[in-house]
XYZ file of C-alpha atoms in Angstrom:
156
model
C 1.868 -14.633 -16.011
C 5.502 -14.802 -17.122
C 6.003 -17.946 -14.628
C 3.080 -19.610 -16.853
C 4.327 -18.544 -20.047
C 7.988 -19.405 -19.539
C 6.790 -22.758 -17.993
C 4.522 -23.879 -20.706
C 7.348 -22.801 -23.165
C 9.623 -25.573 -21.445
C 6.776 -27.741 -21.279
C 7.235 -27.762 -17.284
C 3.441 -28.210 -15.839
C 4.729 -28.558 -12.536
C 5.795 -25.569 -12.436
C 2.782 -23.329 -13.496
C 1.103 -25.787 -10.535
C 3.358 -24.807 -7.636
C 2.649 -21.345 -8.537
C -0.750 -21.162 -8.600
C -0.999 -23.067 -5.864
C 1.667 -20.823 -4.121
C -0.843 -17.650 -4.775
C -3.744 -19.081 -3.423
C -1.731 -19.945 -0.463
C -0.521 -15.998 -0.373
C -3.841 -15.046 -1.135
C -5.055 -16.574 1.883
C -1.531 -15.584 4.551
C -2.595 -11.733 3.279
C -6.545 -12.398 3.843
C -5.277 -13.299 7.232
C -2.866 -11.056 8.231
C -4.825 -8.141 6.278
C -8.259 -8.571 8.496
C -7.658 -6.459 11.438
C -9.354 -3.175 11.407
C -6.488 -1.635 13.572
C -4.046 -0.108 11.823
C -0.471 -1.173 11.740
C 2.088 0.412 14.247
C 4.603 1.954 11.203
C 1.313 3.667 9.759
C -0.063 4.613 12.948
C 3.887 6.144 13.728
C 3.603 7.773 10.572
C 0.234 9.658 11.121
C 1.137 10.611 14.898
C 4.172 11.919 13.536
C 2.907 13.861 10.856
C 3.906 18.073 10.589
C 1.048 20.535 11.099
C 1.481 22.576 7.988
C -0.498 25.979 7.348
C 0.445 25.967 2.938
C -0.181 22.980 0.804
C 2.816 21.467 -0.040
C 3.617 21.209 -3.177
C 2.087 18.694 -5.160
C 3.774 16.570 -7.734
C 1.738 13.142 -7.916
C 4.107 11.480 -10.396
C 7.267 11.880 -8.510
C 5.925 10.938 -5.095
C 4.824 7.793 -6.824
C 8.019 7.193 -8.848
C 9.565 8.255 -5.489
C 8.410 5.516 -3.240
C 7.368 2.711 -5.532
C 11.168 2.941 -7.527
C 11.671 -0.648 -5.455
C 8.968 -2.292 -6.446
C 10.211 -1.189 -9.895
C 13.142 -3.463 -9.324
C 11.612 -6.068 -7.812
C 9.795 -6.614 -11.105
C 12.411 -6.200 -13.401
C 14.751 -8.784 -11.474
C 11.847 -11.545 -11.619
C 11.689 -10.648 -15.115
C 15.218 -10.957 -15.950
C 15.381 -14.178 -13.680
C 12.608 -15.719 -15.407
C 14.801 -16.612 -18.531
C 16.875 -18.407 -16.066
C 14.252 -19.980 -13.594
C 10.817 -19.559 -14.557
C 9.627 -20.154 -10.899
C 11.039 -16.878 -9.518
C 8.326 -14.317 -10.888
C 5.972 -16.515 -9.492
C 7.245 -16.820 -6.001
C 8.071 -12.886 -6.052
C 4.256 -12.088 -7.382
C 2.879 -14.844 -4.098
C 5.070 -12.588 -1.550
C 3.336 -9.345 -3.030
C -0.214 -10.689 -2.844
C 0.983 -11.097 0.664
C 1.978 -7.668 1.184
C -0.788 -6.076 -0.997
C -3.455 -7.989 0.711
C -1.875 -7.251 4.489
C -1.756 -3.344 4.145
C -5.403 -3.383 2.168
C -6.930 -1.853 4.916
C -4.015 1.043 6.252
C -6.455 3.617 3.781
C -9.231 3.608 5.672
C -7.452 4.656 9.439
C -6.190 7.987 7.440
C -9.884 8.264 6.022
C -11.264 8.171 9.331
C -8.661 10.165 10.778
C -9.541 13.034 8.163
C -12.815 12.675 8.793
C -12.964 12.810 12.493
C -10.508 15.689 13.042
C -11.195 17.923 9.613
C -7.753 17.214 8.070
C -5.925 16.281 5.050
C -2.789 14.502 4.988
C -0.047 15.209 2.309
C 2.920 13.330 1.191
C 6.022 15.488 1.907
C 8.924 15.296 -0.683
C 11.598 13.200 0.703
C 14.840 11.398 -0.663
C 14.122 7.601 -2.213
C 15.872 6.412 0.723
C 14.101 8.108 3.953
C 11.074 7.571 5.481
C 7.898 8.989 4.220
C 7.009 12.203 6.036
C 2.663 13.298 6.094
C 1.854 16.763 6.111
C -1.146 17.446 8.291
C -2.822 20.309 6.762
C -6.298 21.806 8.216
C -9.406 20.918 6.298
C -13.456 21.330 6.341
C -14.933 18.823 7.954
C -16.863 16.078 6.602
C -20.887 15.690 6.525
C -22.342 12.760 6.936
C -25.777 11.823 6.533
C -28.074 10.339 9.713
C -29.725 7.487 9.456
C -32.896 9.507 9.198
C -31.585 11.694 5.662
C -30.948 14.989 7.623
C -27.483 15.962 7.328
C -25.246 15.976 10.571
C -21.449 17.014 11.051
C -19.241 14.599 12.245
C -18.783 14.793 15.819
C-alpha cells in the first residue's frame, strides 16, 4: 500500500504497475514452492531436535513473538523509511514476503500431525534474538478422531 500511495502522490503509474504485477508474480513463485506436503529440512531439523521436557516451560506468548519476529520488524520499517526516497522498495520487499509467507504456509500442519500421531505438544523454548529456535517436546493426551462411521477411535 505505501508503494501505491507514494506512487500516485508522484503521479508515477508505472510504478504502482510493476508492483502489482511483481506480487502476482510472488504470489504465484510461493504457490509453487509452498505446495509440497513434506515439510522443509530446517523444520523437520528443528522437530527431530526438539528436548523431551517433563514441566511446561514457561510461557510468555508476547516475547517469543517479539523475540523471533524483531527482523521482520525491521524489514518493515526500512521499506518504510525508503519509501520517501524510492517508492518501489516497499513493494519489492512486500513481493519477497508473499514469497516466503506463501512457501512455509504449510510447515503447521507436519507439527499438527506430529502431535497428533505421537500424543505431544511442542513448546517454544526461550532463546536469545540471535540463536536458533529450540521446541520443547512435552508429553500430551492423545488426540480422538472420529471414523468415518461417527464412533470415536484413538489415533493409532
Amino acid at each position: 500500500m505505501l508503494t501505491i500511495a507514494a506512487a500516485s502522490n508522484a503521479a508515477e503509474d508505472n510504478i504502482a504497475l510493476y508492483a502489482i504485477g511483481w506480487w502476482v508474480v510472488a504470489t504465484i513463485v510461493g504457490g509453487w514452492v509452498g505446495r509440497r506436503n513434506e515439510v522443509n529440512p530446517p523444520i523437520g531439523r528443528l522437530l527431530a531436535d526438539a528436548k523431551n521436557a517433563t514441566m511446561m516451560p514457561e510461557h510468555r506468548p508476547g516475547s517469543v513473538l517479539a523475540n523471533r519476529l524483531w527482523p521482520l520488524v525491521v524489514a518493515v520499517v526500512a521499506a518504510g523509511v525508503l519509501a520517501i526516497l524510492a517508492p518501489q522498495v516497499p513493494g519489492i520487499a512486500t513481493g519477497f514476503t508473499i514469497i516466503w509467507a506463501l512457501a512455509w504456509r504449510r510447515q503447521e500442519s507436519a507439527v499438527r500431525a506430529i502431535e497428533e500421531r505421537d500424543g505431544v505438544t511442542f513448546f517454544v523454548e526461550r532463546t536469545s534474538p540471535f540463536r536458533p529456535i529450540q521446541l520443547v517436546r512435552m508429553p500430551g493426551l492423545r488426540r480422538e478422531v472420529p471414523s468415518v462411521d461417527g464412533s470415536e477411535a484413538n489415533v493409532p
